XYZ file of C-alpha atoms in Angstrom:
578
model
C 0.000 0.000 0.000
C 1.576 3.709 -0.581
C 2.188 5.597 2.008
C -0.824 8.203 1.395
C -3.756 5.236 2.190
C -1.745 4.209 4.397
C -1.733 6.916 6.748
C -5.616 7.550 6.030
C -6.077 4.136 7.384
C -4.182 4.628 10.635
C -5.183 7.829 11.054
C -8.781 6.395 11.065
C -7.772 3.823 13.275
C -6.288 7.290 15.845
C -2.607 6.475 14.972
C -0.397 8.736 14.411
C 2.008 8.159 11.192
C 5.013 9.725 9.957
C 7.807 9.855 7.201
C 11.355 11.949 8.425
C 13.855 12.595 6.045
C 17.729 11.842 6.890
C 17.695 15.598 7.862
C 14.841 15.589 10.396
C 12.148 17.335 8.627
C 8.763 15.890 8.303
C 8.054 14.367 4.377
C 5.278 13.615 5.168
C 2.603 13.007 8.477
C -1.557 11.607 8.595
C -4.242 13.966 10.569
C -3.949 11.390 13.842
C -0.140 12.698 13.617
C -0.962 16.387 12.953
C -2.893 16.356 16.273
C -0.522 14.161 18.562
C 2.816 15.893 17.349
C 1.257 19.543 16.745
C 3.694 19.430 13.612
C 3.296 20.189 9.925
C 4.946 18.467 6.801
C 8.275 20.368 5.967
C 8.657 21.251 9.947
C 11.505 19.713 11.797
C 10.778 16.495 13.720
C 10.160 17.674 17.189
C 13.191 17.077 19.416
C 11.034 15.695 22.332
C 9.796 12.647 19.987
C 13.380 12.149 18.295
C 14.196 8.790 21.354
C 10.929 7.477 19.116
C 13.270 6.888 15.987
C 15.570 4.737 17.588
C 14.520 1.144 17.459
C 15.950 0.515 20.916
C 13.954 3.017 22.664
C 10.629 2.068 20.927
C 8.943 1.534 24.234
C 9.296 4.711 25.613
C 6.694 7.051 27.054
C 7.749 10.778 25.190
C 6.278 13.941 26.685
C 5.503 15.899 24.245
C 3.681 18.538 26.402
C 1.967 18.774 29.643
C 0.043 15.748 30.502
C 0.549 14.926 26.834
C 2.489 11.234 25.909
C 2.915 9.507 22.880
C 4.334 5.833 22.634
C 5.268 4.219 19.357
C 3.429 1.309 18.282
C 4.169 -1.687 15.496
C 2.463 -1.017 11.575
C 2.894 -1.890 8.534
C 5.360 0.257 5.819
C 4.394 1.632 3.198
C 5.841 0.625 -0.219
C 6.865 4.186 -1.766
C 8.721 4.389 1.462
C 11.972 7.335 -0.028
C 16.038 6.227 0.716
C 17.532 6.236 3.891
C 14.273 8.207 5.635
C 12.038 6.951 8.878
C 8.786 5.590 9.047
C 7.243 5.688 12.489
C 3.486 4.584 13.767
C 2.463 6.380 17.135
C -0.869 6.826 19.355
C -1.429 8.804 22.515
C 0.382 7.168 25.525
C -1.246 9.425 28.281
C -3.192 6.826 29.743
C -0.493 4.680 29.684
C 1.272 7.071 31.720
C -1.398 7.179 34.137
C -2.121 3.588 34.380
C 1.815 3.171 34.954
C 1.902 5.914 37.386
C -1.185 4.511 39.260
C -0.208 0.895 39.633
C 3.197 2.114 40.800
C 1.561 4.662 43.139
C -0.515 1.415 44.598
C 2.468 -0.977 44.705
C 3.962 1.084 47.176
C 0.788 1.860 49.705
C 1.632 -0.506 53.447
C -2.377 -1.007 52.707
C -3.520 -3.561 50.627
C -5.754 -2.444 47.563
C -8.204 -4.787 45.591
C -9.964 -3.780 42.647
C -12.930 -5.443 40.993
C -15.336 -4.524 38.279
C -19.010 -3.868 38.176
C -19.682 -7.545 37.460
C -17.645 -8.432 41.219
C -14.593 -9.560 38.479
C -11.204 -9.547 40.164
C -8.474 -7.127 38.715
C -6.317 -6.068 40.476
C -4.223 -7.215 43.370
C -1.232 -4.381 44.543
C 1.695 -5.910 46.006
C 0.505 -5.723 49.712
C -2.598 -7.315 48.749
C -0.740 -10.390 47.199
C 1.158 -10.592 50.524
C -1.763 -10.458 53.090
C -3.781 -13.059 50.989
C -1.024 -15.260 49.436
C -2.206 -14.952 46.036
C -0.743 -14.475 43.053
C -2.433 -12.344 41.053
C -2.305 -14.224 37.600
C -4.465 -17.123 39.595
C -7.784 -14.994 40.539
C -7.567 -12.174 38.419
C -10.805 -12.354 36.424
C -12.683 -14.762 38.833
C -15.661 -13.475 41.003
C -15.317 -11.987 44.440
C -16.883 -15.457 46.053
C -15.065 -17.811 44.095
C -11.801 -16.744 45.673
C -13.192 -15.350 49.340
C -15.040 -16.808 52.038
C -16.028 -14.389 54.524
C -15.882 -16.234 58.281
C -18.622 -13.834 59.779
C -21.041 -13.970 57.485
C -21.068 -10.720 56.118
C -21.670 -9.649 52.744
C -18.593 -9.109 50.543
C -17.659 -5.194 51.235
C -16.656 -4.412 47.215
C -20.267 -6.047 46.268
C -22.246 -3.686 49.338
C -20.265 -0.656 48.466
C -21.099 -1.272 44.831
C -24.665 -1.928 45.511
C -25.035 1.203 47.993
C -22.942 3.052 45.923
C -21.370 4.671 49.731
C -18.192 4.249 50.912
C -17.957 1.702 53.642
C -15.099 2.571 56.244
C -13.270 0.981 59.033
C -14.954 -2.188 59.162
C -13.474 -5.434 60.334
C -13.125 -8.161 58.225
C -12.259 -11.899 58.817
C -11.974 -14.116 55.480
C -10.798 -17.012 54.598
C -9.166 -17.443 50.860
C -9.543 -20.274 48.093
C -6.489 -21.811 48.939
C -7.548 -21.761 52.577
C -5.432 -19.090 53.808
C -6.854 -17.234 57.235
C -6.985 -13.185 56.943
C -7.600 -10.694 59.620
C -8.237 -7.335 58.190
C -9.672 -3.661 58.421
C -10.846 -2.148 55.376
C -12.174 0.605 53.491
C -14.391 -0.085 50.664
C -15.531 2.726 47.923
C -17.722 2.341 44.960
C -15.912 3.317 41.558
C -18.643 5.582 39.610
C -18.572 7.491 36.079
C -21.401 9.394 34.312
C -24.010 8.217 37.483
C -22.992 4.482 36.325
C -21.361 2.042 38.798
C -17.861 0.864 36.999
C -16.143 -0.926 39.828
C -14.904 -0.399 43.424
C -11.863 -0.864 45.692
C -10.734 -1.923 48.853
C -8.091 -0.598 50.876
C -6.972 -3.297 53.615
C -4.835 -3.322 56.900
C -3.425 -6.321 58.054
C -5.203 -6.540 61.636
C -3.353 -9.480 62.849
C 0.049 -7.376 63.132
C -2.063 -5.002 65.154
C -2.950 -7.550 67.538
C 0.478 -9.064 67.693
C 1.706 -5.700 68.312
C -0.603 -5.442 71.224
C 0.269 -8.620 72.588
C 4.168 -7.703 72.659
C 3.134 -4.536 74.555
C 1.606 -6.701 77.145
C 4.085 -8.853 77.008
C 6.584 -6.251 77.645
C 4.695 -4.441 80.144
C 4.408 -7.797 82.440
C 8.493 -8.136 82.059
C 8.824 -4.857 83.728
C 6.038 -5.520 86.538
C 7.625 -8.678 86.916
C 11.348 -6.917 87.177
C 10.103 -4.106 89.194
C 8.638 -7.011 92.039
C 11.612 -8.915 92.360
C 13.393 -8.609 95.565
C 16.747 -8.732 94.221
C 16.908 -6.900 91.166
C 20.367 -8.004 89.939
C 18.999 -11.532 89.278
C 16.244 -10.249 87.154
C 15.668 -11.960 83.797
C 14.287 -10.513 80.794
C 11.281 -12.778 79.574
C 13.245 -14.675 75.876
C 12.139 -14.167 72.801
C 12.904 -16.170 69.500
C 10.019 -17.377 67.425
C 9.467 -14.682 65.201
C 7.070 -16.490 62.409
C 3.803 -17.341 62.573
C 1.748 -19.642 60.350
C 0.325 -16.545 58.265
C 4.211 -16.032 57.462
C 3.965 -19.404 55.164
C 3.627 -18.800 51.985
C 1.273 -20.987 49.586
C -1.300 -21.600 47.441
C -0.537 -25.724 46.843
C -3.135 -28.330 48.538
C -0.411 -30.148 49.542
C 0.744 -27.365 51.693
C -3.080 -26.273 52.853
C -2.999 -29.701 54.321
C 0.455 -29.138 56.397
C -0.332 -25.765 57.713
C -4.053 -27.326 58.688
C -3.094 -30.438 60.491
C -0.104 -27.906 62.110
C -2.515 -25.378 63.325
C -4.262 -28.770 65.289
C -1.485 -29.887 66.723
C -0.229 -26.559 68.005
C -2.901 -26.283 70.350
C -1.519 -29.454 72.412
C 1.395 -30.183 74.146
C 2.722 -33.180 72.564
C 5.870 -33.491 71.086
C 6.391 -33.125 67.097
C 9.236 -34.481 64.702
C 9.231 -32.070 61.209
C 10.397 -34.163 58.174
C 11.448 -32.353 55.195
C 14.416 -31.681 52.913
C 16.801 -28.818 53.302
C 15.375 -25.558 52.628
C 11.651 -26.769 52.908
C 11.266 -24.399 55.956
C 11.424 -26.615 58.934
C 11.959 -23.897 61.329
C 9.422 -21.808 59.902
C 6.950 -23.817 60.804
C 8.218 -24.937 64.106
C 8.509 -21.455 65.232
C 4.828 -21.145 64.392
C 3.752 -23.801 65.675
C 5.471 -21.929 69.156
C 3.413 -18.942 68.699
C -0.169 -20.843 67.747
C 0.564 -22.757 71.162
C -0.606 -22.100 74.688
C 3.285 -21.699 75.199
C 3.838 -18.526 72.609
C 4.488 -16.488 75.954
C 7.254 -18.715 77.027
C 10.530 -18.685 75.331
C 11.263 -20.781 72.278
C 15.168 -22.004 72.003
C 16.622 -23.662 69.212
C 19.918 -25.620 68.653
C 21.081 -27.291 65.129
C 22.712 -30.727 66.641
C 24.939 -30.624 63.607
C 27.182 -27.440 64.196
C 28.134 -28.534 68.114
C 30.539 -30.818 69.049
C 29.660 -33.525 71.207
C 31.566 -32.752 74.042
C 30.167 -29.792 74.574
C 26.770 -30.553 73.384
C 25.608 -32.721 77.047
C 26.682 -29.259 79.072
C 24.784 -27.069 76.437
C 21.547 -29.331 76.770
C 21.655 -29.671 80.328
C 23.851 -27.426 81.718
C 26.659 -27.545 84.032
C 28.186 -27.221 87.397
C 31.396 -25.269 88.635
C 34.640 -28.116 88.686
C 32.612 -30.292 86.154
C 35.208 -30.439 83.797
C 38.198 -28.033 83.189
C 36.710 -24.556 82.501
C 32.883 -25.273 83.801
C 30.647 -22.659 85.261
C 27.166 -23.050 87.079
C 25.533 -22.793 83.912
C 21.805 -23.665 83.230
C 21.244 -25.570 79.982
C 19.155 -25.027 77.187
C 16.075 -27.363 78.977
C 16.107 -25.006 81.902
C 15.910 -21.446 79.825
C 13.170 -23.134 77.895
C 11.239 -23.889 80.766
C 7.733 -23.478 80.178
C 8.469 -22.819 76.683
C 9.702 -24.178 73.043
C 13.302 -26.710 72.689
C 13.311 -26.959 68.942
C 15.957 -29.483 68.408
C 17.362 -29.307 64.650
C 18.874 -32.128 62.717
C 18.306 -34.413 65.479
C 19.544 -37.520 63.729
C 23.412 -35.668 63.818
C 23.069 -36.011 67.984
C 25.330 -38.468 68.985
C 23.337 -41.774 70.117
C 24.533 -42.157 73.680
C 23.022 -38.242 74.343
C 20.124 -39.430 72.604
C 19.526 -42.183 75.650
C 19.795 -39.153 77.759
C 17.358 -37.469 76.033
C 14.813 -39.427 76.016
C 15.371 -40.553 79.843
C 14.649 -36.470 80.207
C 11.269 -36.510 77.551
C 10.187 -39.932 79.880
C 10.617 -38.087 83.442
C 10.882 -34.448 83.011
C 13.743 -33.978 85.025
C 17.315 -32.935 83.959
C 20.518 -32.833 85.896
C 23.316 -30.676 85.450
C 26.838 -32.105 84.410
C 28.411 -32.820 87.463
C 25.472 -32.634 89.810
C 23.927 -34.972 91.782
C 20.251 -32.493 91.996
C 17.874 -32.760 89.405
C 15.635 -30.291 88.137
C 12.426 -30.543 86.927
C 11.524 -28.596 83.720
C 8.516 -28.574 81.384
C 9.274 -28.237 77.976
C 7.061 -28.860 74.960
C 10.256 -30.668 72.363
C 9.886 -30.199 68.852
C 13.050 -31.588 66.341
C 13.472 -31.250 62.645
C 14.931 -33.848 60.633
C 16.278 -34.315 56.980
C 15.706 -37.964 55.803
C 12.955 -39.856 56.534
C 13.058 -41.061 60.200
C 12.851 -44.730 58.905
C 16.281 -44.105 57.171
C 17.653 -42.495 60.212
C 16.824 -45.475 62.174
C 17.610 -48.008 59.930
C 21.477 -46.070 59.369
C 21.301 -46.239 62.928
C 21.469 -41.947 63.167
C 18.259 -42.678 65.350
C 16.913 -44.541 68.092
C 13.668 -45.893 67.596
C 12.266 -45.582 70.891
C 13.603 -41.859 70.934
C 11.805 -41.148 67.697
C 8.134 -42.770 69.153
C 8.506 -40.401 72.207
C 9.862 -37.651 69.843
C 7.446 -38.080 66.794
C 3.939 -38.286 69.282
C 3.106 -36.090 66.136
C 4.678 -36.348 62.665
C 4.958 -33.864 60.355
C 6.196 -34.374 56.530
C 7.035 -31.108 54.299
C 6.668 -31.196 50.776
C 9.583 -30.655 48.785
C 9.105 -27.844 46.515
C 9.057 -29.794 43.130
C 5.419 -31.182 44.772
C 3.899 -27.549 44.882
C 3.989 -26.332 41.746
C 1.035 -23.877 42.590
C 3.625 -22.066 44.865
C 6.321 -21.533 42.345
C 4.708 -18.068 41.094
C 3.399 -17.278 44.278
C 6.622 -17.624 46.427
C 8.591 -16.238 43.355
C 6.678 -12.963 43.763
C 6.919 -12.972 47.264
C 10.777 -12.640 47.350
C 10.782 -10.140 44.122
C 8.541 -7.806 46.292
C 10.528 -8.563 49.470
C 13.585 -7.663 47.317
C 12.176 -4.189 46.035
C 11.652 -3.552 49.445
C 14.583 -4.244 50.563
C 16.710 -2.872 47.715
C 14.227 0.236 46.563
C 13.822 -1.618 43.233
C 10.609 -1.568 41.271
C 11.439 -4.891 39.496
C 7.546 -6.396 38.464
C 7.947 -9.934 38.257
C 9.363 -12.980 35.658
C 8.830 -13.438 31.802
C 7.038 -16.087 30.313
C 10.357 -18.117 29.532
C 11.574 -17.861 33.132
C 8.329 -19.093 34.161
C 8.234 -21.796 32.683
C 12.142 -22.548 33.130
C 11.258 -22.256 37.091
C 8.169 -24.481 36.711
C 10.711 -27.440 35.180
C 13.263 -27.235 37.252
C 13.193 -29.571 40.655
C 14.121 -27.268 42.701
C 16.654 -29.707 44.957
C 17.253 -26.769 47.585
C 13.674 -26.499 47.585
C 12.509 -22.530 48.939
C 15.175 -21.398 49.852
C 17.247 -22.532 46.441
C 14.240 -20.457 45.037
C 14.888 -17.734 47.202
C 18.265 -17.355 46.214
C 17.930 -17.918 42.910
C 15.511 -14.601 42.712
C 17.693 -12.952 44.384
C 20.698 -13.733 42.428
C 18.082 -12.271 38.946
C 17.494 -9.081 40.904
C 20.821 -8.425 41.933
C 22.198 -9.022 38.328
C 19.438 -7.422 36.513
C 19.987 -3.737 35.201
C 18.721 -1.051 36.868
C 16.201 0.319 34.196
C 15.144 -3.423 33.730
C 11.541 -4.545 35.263
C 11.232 -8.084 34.210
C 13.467 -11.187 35.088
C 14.399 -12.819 31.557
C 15.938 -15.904 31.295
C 19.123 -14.061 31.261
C 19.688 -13.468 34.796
C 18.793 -16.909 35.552
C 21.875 -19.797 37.652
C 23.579 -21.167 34.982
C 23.570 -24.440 37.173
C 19.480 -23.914 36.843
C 19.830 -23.748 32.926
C 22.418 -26.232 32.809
C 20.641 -28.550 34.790
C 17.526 -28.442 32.672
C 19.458 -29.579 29.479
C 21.054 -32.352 31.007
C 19.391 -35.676 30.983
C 18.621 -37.863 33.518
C 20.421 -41.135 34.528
C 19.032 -44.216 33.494
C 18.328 -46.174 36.658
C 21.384 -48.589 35.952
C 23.591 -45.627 36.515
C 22.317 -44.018 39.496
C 20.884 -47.195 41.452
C 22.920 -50.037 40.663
C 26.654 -48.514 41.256
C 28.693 -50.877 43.682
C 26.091 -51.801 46.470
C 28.994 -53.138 49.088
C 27.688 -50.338 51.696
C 24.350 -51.024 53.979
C 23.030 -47.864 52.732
C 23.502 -48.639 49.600
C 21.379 -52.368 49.766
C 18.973 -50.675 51.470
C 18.021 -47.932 48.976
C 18.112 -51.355 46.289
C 15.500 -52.962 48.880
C 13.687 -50.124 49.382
C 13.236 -49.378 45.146
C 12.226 -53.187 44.879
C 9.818 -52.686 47.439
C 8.174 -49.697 46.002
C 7.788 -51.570 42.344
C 6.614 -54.259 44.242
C 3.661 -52.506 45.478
C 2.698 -50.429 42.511
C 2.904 -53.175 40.169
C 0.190 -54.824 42.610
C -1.634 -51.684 42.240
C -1.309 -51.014 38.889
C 0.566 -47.881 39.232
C -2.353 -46.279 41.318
C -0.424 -43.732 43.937
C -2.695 -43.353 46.570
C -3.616 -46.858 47.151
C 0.271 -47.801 46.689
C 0.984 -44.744 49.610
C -1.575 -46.296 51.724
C -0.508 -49.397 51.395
C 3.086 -48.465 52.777
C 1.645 -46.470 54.879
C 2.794 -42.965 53.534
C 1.619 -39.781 52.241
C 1.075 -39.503 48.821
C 3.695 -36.827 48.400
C 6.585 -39.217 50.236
C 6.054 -41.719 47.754
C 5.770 -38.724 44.604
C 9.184 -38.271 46.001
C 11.132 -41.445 46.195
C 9.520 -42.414 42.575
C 11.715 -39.392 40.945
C 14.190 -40.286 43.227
C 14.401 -43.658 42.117
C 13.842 -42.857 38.538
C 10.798 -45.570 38.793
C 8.529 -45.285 35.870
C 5.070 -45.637 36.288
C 3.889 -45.856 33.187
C 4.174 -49.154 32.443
C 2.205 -50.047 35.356
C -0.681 -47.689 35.364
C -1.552 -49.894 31.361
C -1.719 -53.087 32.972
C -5.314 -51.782 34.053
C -6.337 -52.086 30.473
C -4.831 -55.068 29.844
C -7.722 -58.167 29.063
């Protein structure tokens, strides 16, 4: 087409087109372009616009005036196009500018804003929002208001009254409960959204109320430390009431049903006193969920100590535990252990199966009598402390590897809890991915927005072996290297290890099973594959009735299928076979 219908069809279509010669004058321009540049053919190109000409700089927002922005946008060329000139397509960018400016504005409130359209259609979620309900935006934007809440009191969604009313609705309290079964405590502000007399939409703008009330709870808390101190008859012995758990279980992040189930059957057993045992691979957040279990306990006013059995050395470790007495051994003090400051409170116990085994039978002598005695005393003490240990294998390993005794672990694991490796919530990929970018931009004062489709999908296919906190780091690691002027994590920025990792086939069984068995470990991994084919063959490859038959959760057996490299396949057809 030449370049005069041309411009008369983008100009009908409100684009702006333009030819500039080599020398920056205008050749020629449509009406749309007239109005947007405020130029005339045979005029020089304005100077504002010139960044528009340059391929790499395409994207830009240009002022041209004002409250005036123009953006350039693709279009076909013209085929009488003159030598060595420019041929640009452009529209008015000002409500780009203002959408940009807005959703920036609202990224960077403390209050959490929700947006929804006159149908009750979800869109938008600012970055406090995604934090206080755990959602990421991409998985409820465009579903209704009751599809993804569930108020707890009954009450009528606020956006839908406000709409309806067409009044603002202020201060009121709100507690809901999420799709994914996440808990929220808020106050809110709603207000109707209206244009022309007609009802377009409305917003919320939410406080998290649960940090108020843990706020007020430290205050009392701190206030009872100083009555207590100011009562005490000898004020040099005084003792300022511990703190350590910090996290609660609104502080977990997820969307995954696997991990709905964890935090559910956690907030249960929180509100007893029986010991728990937390299974789950490195970087699954073991501690994170002890420490809330801590604070969702009748305990969370005591003090919560924790100890990683790995990074002590064993002769120290029985002193630590259980303290001391001056002349013990060369150097001792009158010490009280770590089962005497948690009195009344929290021992998290970390990597439990790196404790030597002979402390172990001391351990659980303490767990069966609640009473401890100091190295080198002959007075014992009696303490009451709710025990709760983290461990990295599966406890049957541990045992079997002899890391574990077996009657420790049944007094240890009253309660067992198993955390699912990342690679088994794929739901939370997105959600904990945008968690860290916004904790980041915090952090950092970067505006970065998210990932790109390619990253996405490369973080979605990887199997995560570090689990969240590989994912953590590996975000962080994007943000750090990723330019300044940059808003979107490409593939670019991503561990080569990650990339690396994804080209690389796996082993064939042969390889990575069947390598010289000669240590116990090593038979017992063979018996333990056998054993799994054994079942699912019986089963025809059917998971869950496999897991229950071995007694397991459906995401422990997931897990040692891909670890074993067991293909399931083949069994799952023998349900068709005649």
């Amino acid at each position: 087409m030449d370049s005069e219908n041309l411009m008369n069809v983008l100009s009908a279509c409100r684009l702006g087109a333009v030819i500039v010669l080599k020398d920056e004058t205008i050749y020629k321009i449509n009406d749309a372009g007239v109005v947007l540049l405020k130029a005339m053919p045979g005029d020089v190109f304005p100077k504002a616009a010139r960044p528009l000409l340059n391929p790499a700089h395409r994207d830009q927002l240009v002022c041209m005036a004002f409250e005036r922005y123009i953006t350039a946008c693709d279009g076909p060329k013209p085929d009488d196009l003159p030598k060595d000139s420019y041929w640009l397509v452009f529209r008015d960018g000002t409500l780009d500018y203002e959408r940009i400016m807005m959703r920036n504005i609202a990224n960077h409130l403390k209050e959490g804003v929700v947006m929804c359209d006159a149908g009750g259609r979800l869109n938008f979620f600012n970055a406090s929002a995604v934090t206080l309900d755990n959602l990421s935006g991409r998985d409820v934007v465009g579903k209704k208001i009751d599809e993804v809440y569930q108020m707890d009191d009954n009450k009528n969604f606020m956006l839908v009254k406000t709409m309806k009313t067409k009044k603002p609705i202020l201060k009121e309290h709100h507690r809901y409960t999420t799709q994914f079964g996440h808990v929220v405590n808020t106050m809110a502000d709603a207000y109707p959204v209206v244009y022309n007399k007609q009802v377009i939409g409305a917003f919320n703008l939410v406080e998290d109320w649960s940090k108020v009330s843990n706020l007020n709870k430290k205050i009392i808390d701190l206030q009872e430390q100083l009555i207590e101190k100011k009562h005490k008859s000898s004020p040099g012995k005084a003792q300022k009431k511990p703190l350590g758990a910090y996290y609660t279980f609104d502080d977990i992040i997820y969307s995954s049903e696997a991990m709905h189930q964890v935090v559910e059957k956690c907030r249960r057993v929180a509100k007893t006193d029986a010991s728990v045992m937390i299974y789950g691979e490195t970087g699954t957040g073991k501690e994170l969920v002890a420490q809330s279990l801590h604070n969702a306990s009748l305990r969370s006013g005591g003090p919560f100590l924790a100890i990683n059995c790995a990074a002590l050395p064993e002769n120290l470790f029985e002193s630590l535990l259980f303290g001391s007495v001056k002349g013990a051994y060369t150097g001792a003090e009158n010490r009280p252990g770590l089962f005497e400051q948690a009195n009344h409170g929290s021992l998290l116990l970390d990597e439990i199966n790196s404790m030597d085994i002979l402390l172990q039978a001391k351990l659980l002598r303490v767990l069966q009598d609640g009473v401890i005695r100091r190295v080198g005393s002959e007075t014992e003490t009696r303490v009451d402390v709710r025990v709760i240990t983290c461990i990295n294998i599966p406890p049957t390993q541990a045992i079997a590897e002899g890391k574990l005794r077996q009657d420790l672990f049944y007094r240890l694991g009253v309660i067992n809890i198993e955390l699912p490796p990342l690679r088994d919530r794929g739901d939370d990929i997105a959600l904990l991915t945008q968690h860290f970018i916004m904790a980041f931009n915090q952090k950092n004062h970067r505006e970065v927005c998210g990932v790109d489709e390619g990253t996405d999908k490369i973080f979605n296919s990887y199997s995560w072996p570090g689990n969240v906190r590989e994912l953590q780091h590996a975000v962080e690691q994007a943000l750090i290297l990723l330019p300044e002027d940059q808003k979107i994590i490409t593939a670019d920025y991503v561990s080569p290890h990650i990339l690396r990792s994804l080209k690389k086939p796996p082993a064939p069984p042969s390889e990575t099973l069947r390598k010289e068995e000669k240590s116990l470990p090593d038979k017992l991994k063979h018996f333990e594959r056998d054993e799994l084919i054994r079942v699912l063959s019986e089963n025809n490859g059917n998971i869950t009735k496999s897991a229950r038959v071995l007694n397991m959760s459906r995401q422990n057996l997931q897990y040692r299928i891909k670890r074993y490299h067991i293909d399931v396949a083949p069994l799952k057809k023998r349900e068709n076979t005649p």
